[in-house]
mmCIF file of C-alpha atoms in Angstrom:
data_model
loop_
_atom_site.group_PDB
_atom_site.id
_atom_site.type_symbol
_atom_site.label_atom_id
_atom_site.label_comp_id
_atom_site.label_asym_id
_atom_site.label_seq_id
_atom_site.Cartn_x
_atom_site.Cartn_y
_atom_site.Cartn_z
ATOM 1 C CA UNK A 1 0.000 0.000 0.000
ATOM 2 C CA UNK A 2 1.336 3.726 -0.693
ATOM 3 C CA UNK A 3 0.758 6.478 1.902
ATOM 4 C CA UNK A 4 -2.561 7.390 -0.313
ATOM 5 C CA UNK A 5 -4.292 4.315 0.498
ATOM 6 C CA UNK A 6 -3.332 4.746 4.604
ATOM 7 C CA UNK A 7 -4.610 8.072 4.290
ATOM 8 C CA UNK A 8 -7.981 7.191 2.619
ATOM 9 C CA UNK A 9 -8.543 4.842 5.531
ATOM 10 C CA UNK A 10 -7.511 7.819 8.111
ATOM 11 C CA UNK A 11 -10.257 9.416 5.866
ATOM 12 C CA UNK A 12 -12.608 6.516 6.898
ATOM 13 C CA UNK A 13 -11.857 7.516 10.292
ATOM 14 C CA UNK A 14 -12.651 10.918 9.933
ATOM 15 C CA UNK A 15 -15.962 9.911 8.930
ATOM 16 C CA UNK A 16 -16.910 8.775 11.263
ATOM 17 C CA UNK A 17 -16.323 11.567 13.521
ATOM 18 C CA UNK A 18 -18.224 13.752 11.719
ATOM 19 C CA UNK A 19 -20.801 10.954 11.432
ATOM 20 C CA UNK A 20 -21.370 12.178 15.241
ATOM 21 C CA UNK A 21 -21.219 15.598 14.683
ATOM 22 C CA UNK A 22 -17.444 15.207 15.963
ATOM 23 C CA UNK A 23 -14.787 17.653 13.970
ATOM 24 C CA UNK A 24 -13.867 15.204 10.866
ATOM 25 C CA UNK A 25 -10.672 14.357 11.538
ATOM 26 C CA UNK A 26 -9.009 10.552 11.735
ATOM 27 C CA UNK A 27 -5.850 8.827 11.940
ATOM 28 C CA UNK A 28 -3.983 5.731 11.426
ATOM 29 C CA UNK A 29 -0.992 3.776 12.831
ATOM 30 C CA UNK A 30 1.065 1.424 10.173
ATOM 31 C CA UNK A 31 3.706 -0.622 11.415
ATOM 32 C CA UNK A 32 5.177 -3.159 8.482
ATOM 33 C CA UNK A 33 2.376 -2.364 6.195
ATOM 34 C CA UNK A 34 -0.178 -3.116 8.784
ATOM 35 C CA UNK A 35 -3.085 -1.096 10.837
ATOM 36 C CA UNK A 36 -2.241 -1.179 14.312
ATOM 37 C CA UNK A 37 -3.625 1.878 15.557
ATOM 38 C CA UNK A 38 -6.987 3.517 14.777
ATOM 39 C CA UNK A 39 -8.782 6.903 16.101
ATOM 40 C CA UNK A 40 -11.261 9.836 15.487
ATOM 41 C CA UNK A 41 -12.075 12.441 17.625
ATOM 42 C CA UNK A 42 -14.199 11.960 20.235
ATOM 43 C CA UNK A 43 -13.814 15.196 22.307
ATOM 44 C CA UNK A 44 -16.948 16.692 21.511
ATOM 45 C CA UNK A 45 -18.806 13.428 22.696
ATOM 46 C CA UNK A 46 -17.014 12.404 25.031
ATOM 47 C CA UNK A 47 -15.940 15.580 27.096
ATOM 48 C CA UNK A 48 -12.628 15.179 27.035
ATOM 49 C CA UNK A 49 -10.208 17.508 25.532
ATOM 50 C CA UNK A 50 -7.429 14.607 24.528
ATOM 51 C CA UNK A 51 -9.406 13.015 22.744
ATOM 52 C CA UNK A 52 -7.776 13.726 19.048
ATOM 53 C CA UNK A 53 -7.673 10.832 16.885
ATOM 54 C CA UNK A 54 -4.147 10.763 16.993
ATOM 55 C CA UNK A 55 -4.277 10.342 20.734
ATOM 56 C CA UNK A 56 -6.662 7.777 20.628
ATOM 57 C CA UNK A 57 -4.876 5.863 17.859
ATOM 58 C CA UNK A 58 -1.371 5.860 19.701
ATOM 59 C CA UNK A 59 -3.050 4.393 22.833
ATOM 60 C CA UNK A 60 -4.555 1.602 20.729
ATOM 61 C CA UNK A 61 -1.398 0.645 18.959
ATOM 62 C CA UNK A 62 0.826 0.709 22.538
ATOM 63 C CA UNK A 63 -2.217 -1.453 23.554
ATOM 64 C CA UNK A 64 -1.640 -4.026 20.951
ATOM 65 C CA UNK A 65 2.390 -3.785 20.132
ATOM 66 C CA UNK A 66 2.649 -4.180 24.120
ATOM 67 C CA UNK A 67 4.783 -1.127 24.770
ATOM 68 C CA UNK A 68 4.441 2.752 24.595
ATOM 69 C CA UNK A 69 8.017 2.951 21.912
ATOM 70 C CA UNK A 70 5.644 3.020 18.607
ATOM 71 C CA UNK A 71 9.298 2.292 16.702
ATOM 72 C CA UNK A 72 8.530 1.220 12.921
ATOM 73 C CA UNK A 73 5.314 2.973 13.123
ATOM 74 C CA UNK A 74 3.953 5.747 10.513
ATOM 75 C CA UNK A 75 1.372 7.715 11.544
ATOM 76 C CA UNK A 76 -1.517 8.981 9.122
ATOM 77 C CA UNK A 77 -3.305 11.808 10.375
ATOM 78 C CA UNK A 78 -6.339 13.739 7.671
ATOM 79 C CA UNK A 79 -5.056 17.166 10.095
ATOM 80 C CA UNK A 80 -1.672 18.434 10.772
ATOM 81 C CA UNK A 81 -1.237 17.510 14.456
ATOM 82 C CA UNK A 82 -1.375 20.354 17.554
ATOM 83 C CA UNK A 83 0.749 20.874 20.178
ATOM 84 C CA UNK A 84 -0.480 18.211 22.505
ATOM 85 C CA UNK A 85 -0.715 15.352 19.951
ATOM 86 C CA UNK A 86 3.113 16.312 18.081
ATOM 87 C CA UNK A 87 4.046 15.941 21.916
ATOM 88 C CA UNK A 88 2.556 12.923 22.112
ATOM 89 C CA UNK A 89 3.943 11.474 19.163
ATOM 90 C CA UNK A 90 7.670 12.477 19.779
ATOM 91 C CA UNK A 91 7.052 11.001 23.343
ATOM 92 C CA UNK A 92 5.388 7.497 21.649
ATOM 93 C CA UNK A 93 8.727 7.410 19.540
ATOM 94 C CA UNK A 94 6.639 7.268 16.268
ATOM 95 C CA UNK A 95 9.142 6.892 13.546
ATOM 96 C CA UNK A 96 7.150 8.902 10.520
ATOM 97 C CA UNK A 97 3.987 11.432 10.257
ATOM 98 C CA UNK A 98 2.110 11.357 6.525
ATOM 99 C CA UNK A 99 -0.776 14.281 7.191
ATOM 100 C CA UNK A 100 -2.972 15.726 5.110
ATOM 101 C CA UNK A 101 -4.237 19.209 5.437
ATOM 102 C CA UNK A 102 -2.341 22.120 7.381
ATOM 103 C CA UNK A 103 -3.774 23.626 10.373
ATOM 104 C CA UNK A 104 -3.113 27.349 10.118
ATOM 105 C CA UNK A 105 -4.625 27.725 13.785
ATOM 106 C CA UNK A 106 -2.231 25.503 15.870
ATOM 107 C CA UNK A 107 -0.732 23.112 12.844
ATOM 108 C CA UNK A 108 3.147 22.031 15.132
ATOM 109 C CA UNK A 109 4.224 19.923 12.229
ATOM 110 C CA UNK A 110 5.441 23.058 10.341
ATOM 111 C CA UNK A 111 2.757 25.593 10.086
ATOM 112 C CA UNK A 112 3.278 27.409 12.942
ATOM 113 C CA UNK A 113 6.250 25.579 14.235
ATOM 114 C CA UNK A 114 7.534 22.192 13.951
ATOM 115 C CA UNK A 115 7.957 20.013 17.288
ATOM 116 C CA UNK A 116 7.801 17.203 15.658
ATOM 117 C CA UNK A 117 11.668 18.016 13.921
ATOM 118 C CA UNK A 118 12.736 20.263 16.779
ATOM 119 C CA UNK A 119 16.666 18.917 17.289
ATOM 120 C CA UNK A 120 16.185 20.300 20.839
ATOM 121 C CA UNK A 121 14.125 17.007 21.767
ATOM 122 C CA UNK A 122 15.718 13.583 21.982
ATOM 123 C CA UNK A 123 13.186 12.185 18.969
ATOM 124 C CA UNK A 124 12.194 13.521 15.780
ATOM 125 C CA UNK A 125 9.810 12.792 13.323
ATOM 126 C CA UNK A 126 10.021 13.148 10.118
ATOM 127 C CA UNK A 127 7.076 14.195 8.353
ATOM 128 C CA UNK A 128 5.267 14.201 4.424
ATOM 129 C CA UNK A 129 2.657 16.848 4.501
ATOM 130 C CA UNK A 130 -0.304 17.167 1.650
ATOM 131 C CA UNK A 131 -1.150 13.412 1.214
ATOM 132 C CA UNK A 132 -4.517 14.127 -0.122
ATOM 133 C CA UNK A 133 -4.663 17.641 1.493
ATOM 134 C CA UNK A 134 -6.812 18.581 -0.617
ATOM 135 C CA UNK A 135 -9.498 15.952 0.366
ATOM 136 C CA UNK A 136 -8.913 16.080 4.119
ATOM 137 C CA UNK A 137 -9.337 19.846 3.806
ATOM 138 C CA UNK A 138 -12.279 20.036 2.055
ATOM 139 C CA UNK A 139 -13.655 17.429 5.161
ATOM 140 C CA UNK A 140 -13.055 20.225 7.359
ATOM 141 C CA UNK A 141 -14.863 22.971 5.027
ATOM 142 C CA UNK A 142 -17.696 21.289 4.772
ATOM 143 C CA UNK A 143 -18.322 20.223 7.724
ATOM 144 C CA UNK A 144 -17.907 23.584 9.424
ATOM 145 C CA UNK A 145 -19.857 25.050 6.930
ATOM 146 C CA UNK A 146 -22.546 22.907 7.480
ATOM 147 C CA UNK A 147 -22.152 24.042 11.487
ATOM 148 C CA UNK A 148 -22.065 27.898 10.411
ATOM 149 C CA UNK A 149 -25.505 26.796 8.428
ATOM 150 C CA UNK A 150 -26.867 25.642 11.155
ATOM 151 C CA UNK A 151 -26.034 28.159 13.838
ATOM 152 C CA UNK A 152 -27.634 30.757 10.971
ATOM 153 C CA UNK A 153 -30.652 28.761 10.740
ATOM 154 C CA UNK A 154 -31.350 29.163 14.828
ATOM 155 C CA UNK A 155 -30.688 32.106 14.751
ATOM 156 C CA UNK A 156 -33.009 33.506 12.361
ATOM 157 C CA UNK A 157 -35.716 31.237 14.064
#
């Protein structure tokens, strides 16, 4: 499989977020060419701010490799990761990030900085950015356009 195919299943992921009325975004953990690790957000739902997909996708791959060093694992994520998730991913020793749209609003894989290839930090993490980017980002349009719709609609009721 090429990193289009992971991210079309990160994709999946996504959907079903939004499926929930979460923020579409989903990610993926690969490790030798197989899906170890799987999330979507669940904040909204769930009340809990750490709940990105990324976070709940590294938890599930530690789960099932047995160990919190994610070495040999790529991580496909349909959002450029924030603060808190490029933290956790340097800390889970993740070994690649393949993302697909930036996040101009707190993107830390190179937007507005990049922790993920900070030299200051014992890890890095290489990344590929715009792996269907333009798909991911047009997840995200829609759905918040479909929120801005809706907040309209109340409003003028």
């Amino acid at each position: 499989m090429q990193h289009e195919d992971f991210m079309q299943l990160a994709i999946e992921e996504a959907k079903k977020a939004e499926a929930i009325g979460e923020v579409p975004i989903g990610a993926v953990i690969v490790r030798n060419g197989e899906v170890v690790g799987r999330g979507y957000n669940l904040r909204e739902t769930q009340k809990d701010p750490t709940l990105h997909a990324e976070m709940i996708a590294i938890r599930e791959a530690s789960e099932r490799l047995g160990g919190w060093r994610l070495i040999g694992c790529t991580l496909y994520v349909t959002l450029e990761p924030c603060p808190m998730c490029a933290g956790a991913i340097v800390q889970s020793r993740v070994e690649q990030v393949v993302y697909g749209a930036t996040d101009p609003k707190a993107g830390c894989a190179g937007t507005l900085m990049n922790l993920l290839e900070d030299p200051r930090f014992n890890h890095q993490v290489p990344t590929i950015h715009g792996v269907l980017g333009d798909e991911c980002a047009q997840l995200l349009k829609d759905f918040f356009r479909g929120l801005r719709k809706k907040r309209k609609d109340l409003a003028s009721n």
